[in-house]
C-alpha cells in the first residue's frame, strides 16, 4: 500500500486529535465524577476553582505535578517508574482501532474517522487490554509494600478472570458481523443494533468492562477500606496521576467499544455520527459514575465466584445459542 | 426468584441515587455563609470565674488526666490565702479534639466549652493558649457555683462557717 | 493449719491469721482502713465486713478482727456484706469535706478508692459536717483534720510503732481529734510516715504541697542514699523536680517505713547550685568535649610531672558500678594513687569492719526486728541510721531486751545500760545482735563471735555504699588520700563524687571533678563534668550488711521547670536534651573515659 503526504498528514492529525480529546475528556471526567458523586450525596462538589469549578482539573494537574515524587526504600526502581506508563498507554492505544464517525470526504480523499482500520481490530483490543494488566501487576510488585502487593495480586486475578468473559461475550458479535474489523462491525449494525440480538452478551460485556477498569463494585485491587489504595498505595505526584488518568481513559475507551460492539457505533438518526458516538461514550461514563455512587464493593470470593461460575458459563451458552440460531436462519 | 429480587434491589439503589442527583444540596458555603452553633456546641475552651470573681480553677489536674490527647498541662500552686490555683495553665489547641471530656471532668465548673470554633491561625504555636488567654471575666454557664463555698476546708470563709458545716469542735471538751 | 473457703476458693493459712489476711493471700481484696499489716487490727472502721456462711461463727463479721478457724465458709460478695460495706462507706463520708480537687492525697487516696468501689456517689445525709481546727506540725507535714475518718492508724503508728510521745488522740465520740496537745513540729524522726499511713488526706507532705497528682508522677523503685541501711523507697518526680519520697516495702530491709531524713532530703537533687554543665577552665562546654579535654590534660600532667603523678579519688557515696570502674581508670592512666577515703583512720576502720562482717554474720533489719537481745554498742542509731533504732524498737515491743553501752544516747525504747560487753548475758539469748559502727573495737567483737556462734552484728557504715567501696578498696589496695598526698608527688586529682576537704586540694596544680553535688573539689576544679544523682540513673548500692540493691532511674536530669523562666516554657524551639540535662551517670562517664584512653594508647603505640 502506498501513502502520499496528505494521508500521512491526516493520520498524524487524527492521532493528535485523539490524544488531545481523550486526555481532556479524561481530566473532565474526573471533574464530572466528583460533581455527580456530590449531587448523589446532596453536596455541591468542586466549585471554587474557576466558574462552577471548571478549572478544577487544571488545579489538580498543577498539584500532581508539583508534588514530591516519592519512591519507597527497597522498591524496584525501573519497574516502579515503568508501571504507571504501562497502565495508561495501552488504554489510549486501543482507541486507534475505534471508528468514531462516518468516513468523510476531504480534498478528494476519503478520510476514515478512525486512526487505523485494522482487519483484526478486535483482537488488538483484546491484546492491549491484557497488556494493561502489567501496569497493575508491576506497580504493586515494585512498590515493596504489602498493601500494594496484595492489591496487585487481586488485580491480576480479577483482570484475567473477567478478560475471559469479556472475550467470550464478543464472540457472538463477531459471528453476527462476520469480521474482526471494527468498521465492519459498526456497519453491520446500520440497520439494527446488536444489543437487540445480543442483550445477554451486552450485559456480560458491560459487567466485564466494569471489572476491567476496576470500577466499583469491582475496585478490589484498590479497595480503600482494606488496602489503603491497593496497587498504587506507594505512588505520589504525577505517577499516581498516570494511574488515575489511565483509569478514566479506560472508561472512555471501553465505553467507546461498548458503543461500537452493541450500540451501533456512530450510527444514529438526525444527529451527525461523531455526536452520536460521543453521546454513547458519555452515557457509558455516566453509567459508571452512577454505579460508583450507588453500589458497594463485592467481596473477593463473590467476585471470583461471579466471574467464573456465572459470567463465563453464561457467555459460553450464549455463543452456542447464537451459533444454533445462525445455522437455523441459514 | 432470588436473582430477580437481587436485580430489583440493585435497580432500587440506582433509582434512589438518581433521585438524589436532583435534590438541593445541603452544603453551607463557609465562610460566605455562616451558621450559628448552639450554645452547647463544643469549641474553644475557656476558664471561668466564680460568682465572687475568683478563679474557679483549682489546678486539680483532673481535666489534664481526662484529656485523651494530653493537650492540657498545668502547675498547681498555693496562693497566700491558702487557695489552690494554677501557676500556669496551658491548652494546646493544635492537639485538642474538642471532645469536652475536660469540661465533664472539672469538679469546679471552671473549664467550659464555648461555640467559638474559628481559632485557626497560620503559626501553630499561636494555638498554644496560656492561662491569660483562657481566663474570662464571667461565670460561663453555671453562674451560682463557687467550689470553695462548699469545700469544707475554710478558704473563702472561716473554718466551720460554710453552709453545710458545724462550728469547729472543742477537742478539750469531754461532754458527750 | 486451719482450712477455710473464701468466695469458693479453698485457703489454708497459719493459725492466728485473720480472715482478711487469708483472703489477701489468694488475691481477694477486702476494703479496709484501720487494719494495716504493720499495725495490726483495731476494728475501728467497720469497712472490712464479710458474711460467714458456715462454720463456728455466722453472719456479718469484721474480717480484720476474726482469726481463721477450721471449716469457715466466707463470702465477700454476699449482698448483705456488700450492703453493710456500702453503708459504712456512706457514714464515713458524712463528715468528710467536699475537697478532693484541692487535696494532695487525691488520686492516691484509699478513702477515694473504697468510696468509689463501695458505690457511694451522692450524699443523702442532710445534716451538717463536723469541723476541726488544724495544727501547724512543722515544715514537713500538713494537717487537715476535717478529712479524718477516725481509723486510728496515725496514733497507733506514732505512739506504738514508732514510740513518739508528742502526738495522740484527743476528744471523744464523733469529735475525736488526732494531733499534738499544742501546735509545733512533730518530734519523732519517723513522723513522715504519717503521710503514708493515713488512708486519707489528713497528713500530706508539705514539701510537695500542691505540686502534682499521682497519675503524673515519674516513679521508680529506688534505694535511700542517706545512710548505709539502704531503705527501699519510691521517689516521686515531675517536671524534672524531685517532689517527694515515699517508703517502699521490703520485708528484709525497712519493712513498711522510712525515716524523715530519707523522706525529706529531696532538695539536694533540685538544688540550683548543682553542677549542670561541663566546665573546662571556667568555660562551659559539652560533656564529650570535656571528657576529651580531661584525657589530654591527663597526658599533659604525666608528661610534665612524670608517671604516677595523678590520684584517682572516689567515695563511698558513689554507686557500686562507678566504684568498680575506678581501679580500671587508675590502671589505664598509671595513677599514683587510688583513694576511696580521706583519712587513714577512716580507711583502717572501714576495712576492719568490713573484715568482721564478711564472715557472713551481719544482721539485716529484719534480723534485728526478730532478735531477742540487742546490744547498742558505742553508736547512736537514731542519728546514724534512724531505721535501725526503729527496728530495735520493734524487737523490744516483741519482748527483746535492749542493752546500751555508751553515753548520752537516746533510743525509742526501754534500754538497760551497761558498761561493758561482758555485762550483757549474750549466752542466754537465742538471737543476739550487736549494733555498732566503724569506730568499734573489732578485735573484741571478733573474739566474742568465736565464743558465741549465734551472735550477729549490724555494723553501721558512714555512707550508702561504704560496704561496696570498702570491698573495692580491699581488693585493689587503695590508700587514703591523706597518705597519697603525704610525699607531695601527686600533682593532679581526679575526684569522682568525692568529698575532699578543701584544705587537701590546696597546691594541687590540676583538679578534675565529676560530681552532681557542688562539693569542694567542684569549686576547685579546672575541669568539671556533671554526673547524675541517684534518682536520675540506674545503679546499685551495697548496704551495711553486704546486700546489693538496685535502684532505677526515676527522672531525667535537668534544671527543674519550676526554676526556669516561666516565659521560656514551653520552649518554642525544640531540643533533644532538657536544659541542664547533659549529666550522665558517673559509671557511664568513667567507661567513656576509659575507652578514650584505650583508643588513644592504641593509636600511640
Ligand atoms: S476537649 Fe477533649 S481534647 Fe480538648 S482539652 Fe478537653 S479533653 Fe482534651
Ligand atoms: S478540672 Fe477544672 S479545676 Fe481541675 S485543673 Fe482542670 S479546669 Fe482546673
Ligand atoms: S488522721 Fe488519718 S490515720 Fe489518723 S485516724 Fe484520721 S484518717 Fe486515720
Ligand atoms: S534509715 Fe537511712 S537508709 Fe533508711 S530512710 Fe533513713 S536515712 Fe534512708
PDB file of N, CA and C in Angstrom, chain C residues 333-377:
ATOM      1  N   UNK C 333      45.538   5.063  83.456  1.00  0.00           N
ATOM      2  CA  UNK C 333      46.369   6.264  83.423  1.00  0.00           C
ATOM      3  C   UNK C 333      47.618   6.086  84.277  1.00  0.00           C
ATOM      4  N   UNK C 334      47.838   4.903  84.805  1.00  0.00           N
ATOM      5  CA  UNK C 334      49.015   4.677  85.640  1.00  0.00           C
ATOM      6  C   UNK C 334      49.020   5.614  86.832  1.00  0.00           C
ATOM      7  N   UNK C 335      47.867   5.719  87.483  1.00  0.00           N
ATOM      8  CA  UNK C 335      47.734   6.687  88.560  1.00  0.00           C
ATOM      9  C   UNK C 335      48.658   6.354  89.720  1.00  0.00           C
ATOM     10  N   UNK C 336      49.109   7.406  90.399  1.00  0.00           N
ATOM     11  CA  UNK C 336      49.976   7.212  91.545  1.00  0.00           C
ATOM     12  C   UNK C 336      49.209   6.692  92.744  1.00  0.00           C
ATOM     13  N   UNK C 337      47.892   6.958  92.776  1.00  0.00           N
ATOM     14  CA  UNK C 337      47.112   6.504  93.934  1.00  0.00           C
ATOM     15  C   UNK C 337      45.662   6.350  93.540  1.00  0.00           C
ATOM     16  N   UNK C 338      45.024   5.358  94.193  1.00  0.00           N
ATOM     17  CA  UNK C 338      43.585   5.203  94.070  1.00  0.00           C
ATOM     18  C   UNK C 338      43.021   5.325  95.479  1.00  0.00           C
ATOM     19  N   UNK C 339      42.134   6.256  95.701  1.00  0.00           N
ATOM     20  CA  UNK C 339      41.655   6.507  97.056  1.00  0.00           C
ATOM     21  C   UNK C 339      40.144   6.454  97.108  1.00  0.00           C
ATOM     22  N   UNK C 340      39.638   5.910  98.213  1.00  0.00           N
ATOM     23  CA  UNK C 340      38.199   5.978  98.469  1.00  0.00           C
ATOM     24  C   UNK C 340      37.903   6.714  99.766  1.00  0.00           C
ATOM     25  N   UNK C 341      38.940   6.993 100.521  1.00  0.00           N
ATOM     26  CA  UNK C 341      38.697   7.653 101.807  1.00  0.00           C
ATOM     27  C   UNK C 341      39.674   8.805 101.959  1.00  0.00           C
ATOM     28  N   UNK C 342      39.329   9.713 102.874  1.00  0.00           N
ATOM     29  CA  UNK C 342      40.173  10.886 103.041  1.00  0.00           C
ATOM     30  C   UNK C 342      41.276  10.617 104.059  1.00  0.00           C
ATOM     31  N   UNK C 343      40.854  10.146 105.241  1.00  0.00           N
ATOM     32  CA  UNK C 343      41.872   9.968 106.283  1.00  0.00           C
ATOM     33  C   UNK C 343      42.243   8.494 106.435  1.00  0.00           C
ATOM     34  N   UNK C 344      43.399   8.298 107.014  1.00  0.00           N
ATOM     35  CA  UNK C 344      43.873   6.934 107.216  1.00  0.00           C
ATOM     36  C   UNK C 344      43.012   6.214 108.245  1.00  0.00           C
ATOM     37  N   UNK C 345      42.603   6.963 109.262  1.00  0.00           N
ATOM     38  CA  UNK C 345      41.770   6.385 110.311  1.00  0.00           C
ATOM     39  C   UNK C 345      40.489   5.802 109.703  1.00  0.00           C
ATOM     40  N   UNK C 346      39.861   6.613 108.886  1.00  0.00           N
ATOM     41  CA  UNK C 346      38.617   6.203 108.229  1.00  0.00           C
ATOM     42  C   UNK C 346      38.836   4.916 107.435  1.00  0.00           C
ATOM     43  N   UNK C 347      39.960   4.901 106.709  1.00  0.00           N
ATOM     44  CA  UNK C 347      40.271   3.758 105.866  1.00  0.00           C
ATOM     45  C   UNK C 347      40.438   2.477 106.682  1.00  0.00           C
ATOM     46  N   UNK C 348      41.227   2.583 107.731  1.00  0.00           N
ATOM     47  CA  UNK C 348      41.531   1.408 108.547  1.00  0.00           C
ATOM     48  C   UNK C 348      40.261   0.882 109.211  1.00  0.00           C
ATOM     49  N   UNK C 349      39.478   1.806 109.776  1.00  0.00           N
ATOM     50  CA  UNK C 349      38.266   1.395 110.486  1.00  0.00           C
ATOM     51  C   UNK C 349      37.288   0.706 109.533  1.00  0.00           C
ATOM     52  N   UNK C 350      37.110   1.319 108.385  1.00  0.00           N
ATOM     53  CA  UNK C 350      36.140   0.764 107.445  1.00  0.00           C
ATOM     54  C   UNK C 350      36.548  -0.640 107.030  1.00  0.00           C
ATOM     55  N   UNK C 351      37.840  -0.781 106.720  1.00  0.00           N
ATOM     56  CA  UNK C 351      38.302  -2.096 106.281  1.00  0.00           C
ATOM     57  C   UNK C 351      38.158  -3.126 107.391  1.00  0.00           C
ATOM     58  N   UNK C 352      38.422  -2.706 108.626  1.00  0.00           N
ATOM     59  CA  UNK C 352      38.327  -3.638 109.750  1.00  0.00           C
ATOM     60  C   UNK C 352      36.884  -4.118 109.920  1.00  0.00           C
ATOM     61  N   UNK C 353      35.927  -3.170 109.833  1.00  0.00           N
ATOM     62  CA  UNK C 353      34.523  -3.554 109.993  1.00  0.00           C
ATOM     63  C   UNK C 353      34.084  -4.457 108.847  1.00  0.00           C
ATOM     64  N   UNK C 354      34.580  -4.134 107.657  1.00  0.00           N
ATOM     65  CA  UNK C 354      34.251  -4.970 106.504  1.00  0.00           C
ATOM     66  C   UNK C 354      34.714  -6.403 106.752  1.00  0.00           C
ATOM     67  N   UNK C 355      35.949  -6.501 107.285  1.00  0.00           N
ATOM     68  CA  UNK C 355      36.525  -7.823 107.564  1.00  0.00           C
ATOM     69  C   UNK C 355      35.637  -8.592 108.534  1.00  0.00           C
ATOM     70  N   UNK C 356      35.189  -7.886 109.565  1.00  0.00           N
ATOM     71  CA  UNK C 356      34.358  -8.510 110.597  1.00  0.00           C
ATOM     72  C   UNK C 356      33.047  -9.020 110.020  1.00  0.00           C
ATOM     73  N   UNK C 357      32.443  -8.184 109.133  1.00  0.00           N
ATOM     74  CA  UNK C 357      31.120  -8.524 108.619  1.00  0.00           C
ATOM     75  C   UNK C 357      31.182  -9.523 107.476  1.00  0.00           C
ATOM     76  N   UNK C 358      32.372  -9.667 106.881  1.00  0.00           N
ATOM     77  CA  UNK C 358      32.468 -10.555 105.732  1.00  0.00           C
ATOM     78  C   UNK C 358      32.322 -12.007 106.130  1.00  0.00           C
ATOM     79  N   UNK C 359      32.357 -12.278 107.441  1.00  0.00           N
ATOM     80  CA  UNK C 359      32.238 -13.675 107.880  1.00  0.00           C
ATOM     81  C   UNK C 359      30.814 -14.192 107.743  1.00  0.00           C
ATOM     82  N   UNK C 360      29.922 -13.402 107.169  1.00  0.00           N
ATOM     83  CA  UNK C 360      28.548 -13.876 106.977  1.00  0.00           C
ATOM     84  C   UNK C 360      27.710 -13.750 108.208  1.00  0.00           C
ATOM     85  N   UNK C 361      28.091 -12.886 109.112  1.00  0.00           N
ATOM     86  CA  UNK C 361      27.368 -12.767 110.368  1.00  0.00           C
ATOM     87  C   UNK C 361      26.601 -11.468 110.466  1.00  0.00           C
ATOM     88  N   UNK C 362      26.497 -10.736 109.347  1.00  0.00           N
ATOM     89  CA  UNK C 362      25.881  -9.430 109.514  1.00  0.00           C
ATOM     90  C   UNK C 362      24.372  -9.575 109.595  1.00  0.00           C
ATOM     91  N   UNK C 363      23.782  -8.700 110.373  1.00  0.00           N
ATOM     92  CA  UNK C 363      22.354  -8.799 110.666  1.00  0.00           C
ATOM     93  C   UNK C 363      21.572  -7.812 109.816  1.00  0.00           C
ATOM     94  N   UNK C 364      20.512  -8.301 109.211  1.00  0.00           N
ATOM     95  CA  UNK C 364      19.651  -7.405 108.453  1.00  0.00           C
ATOM     96  C   UNK C 364      18.707  -6.701 109.421  1.00  0.00           C
ATOM     97  N   UNK C 365      17.967  -5.698 108.901  1.00  0.00           N
ATOM     98  CA  UNK C 365      16.994  -5.019 109.769  1.00  0.00           C
ATOM     99  C   UNK C 365      15.930  -6.008 110.248  1.00  0.00           C
ATOM    100  N   UNK C 366      15.626  -6.989 109.389  1.00  0.00           N
ATOM    101  CA  UNK C 366      14.632  -7.976 109.792  1.00  0.00           C
ATOM    102  C   UNK C 366      15.171  -8.833 110.945  1.00  0.00           C
ATOM    103  N   UNK C 367      16.474  -9.197 110.840  1.00  0.00           N
ATOM    104  CA  UNK C 367      17.085  -9.944 111.941  1.00  0.00           C
ATOM    105  C   UNK C 367      16.968  -9.156 113.232  1.00  0.00           C
ATOM    106  N   UNK C 368      17.211  -7.846 113.130  1.00  0.00           N
ATOM    107  CA  UNK C 368      17.144  -7.022 114.342  1.00  0.00           C
ATOM    108  C   UNK C 368      15.722  -7.041 114.900  1.00  0.00           C
ATOM    109  N   UNK C 369      14.723  -6.906 113.981  1.00  0.00           N
ATOM    110  CA  UNK C 369      13.335  -6.898 114.467  1.00  0.00           C
ATOM    111  C   UNK C 369      12.971  -8.223 115.149  1.00  0.00           C
ATOM    112  N   UNK C 370      13.603  -9.305 114.693  1.00  0.00           N
ATOM    113  CA  UNK C 370      13.261 -10.611 115.251  1.00  0.00           C
ATOM    114  C   UNK C 370      14.180 -11.037 116.391  1.00  0.00           C
ATOM    115  N   UNK C 371      15.103 -10.161 116.740  1.00  0.00           N
ATOM    116  CA  UNK C 371      16.078 -10.540 117.756  1.00  0.00           C
ATOM    117  C   UNK C 371      15.441 -10.549 119.153  1.00  0.00           C
ATOM    118  N   UNK C 372      16.081 -11.276 120.091  1.00  0.00           N
ATOM    119  CA  UNK C 372      15.575 -11.235 121.462  1.00  0.00           C
ATOM    120  C   UNK C 372      16.552 -10.568 122.414  1.00  0.00           C
ATOM    121  N   UNK C 373      17.708 -10.174 121.877  1.00  0.00           N
ATOM    122  CA  UNK C 373      18.669  -9.481 122.734  1.00  0.00           C
ATOM    123  C   UNK C 373      19.519  -8.571 121.857  1.00  0.00           C
ATOM    124  N   UNK C 374      19.398  -7.271 122.095  1.00  0.00           N
ATOM    125  CA  UNK C 374      20.085  -6.322 121.225  1.00  0.00           C
ATOM    126  C   UNK C 374      21.045  -5.497 122.068  1.00  0.00           C
ATOM    127  N   UNK C 375      22.255  -5.375 121.568  1.00  0.00           N
ATOM    128  CA  UNK C 375      23.234  -4.541 122.253  1.00  0.00           C
ATOM    129  C   UNK C 375      23.564  -3.359 121.351  1.00  0.00           C
ATOM    130  N   UNK C 376      23.296  -2.168 121.840  1.00  0.00           N
ATOM    131  CA  UNK C 376      23.706  -0.980 121.094  1.00  0.00           C
ATOM    132  C   UNK C 376      25.090  -0.635 121.625  1.00  0.00           C
ATOM    133  N   UNK C 377      26.069  -0.808 120.796  1.00  0.00           N
ATOM    134  CA  UNK C 377      27.443  -0.784 121.296  1.00  0.00           C
ATOM    135  C   UNK C 377      28.187   0.413 120.715  1.00  0.00           C
TER     136      UNK C 377
END
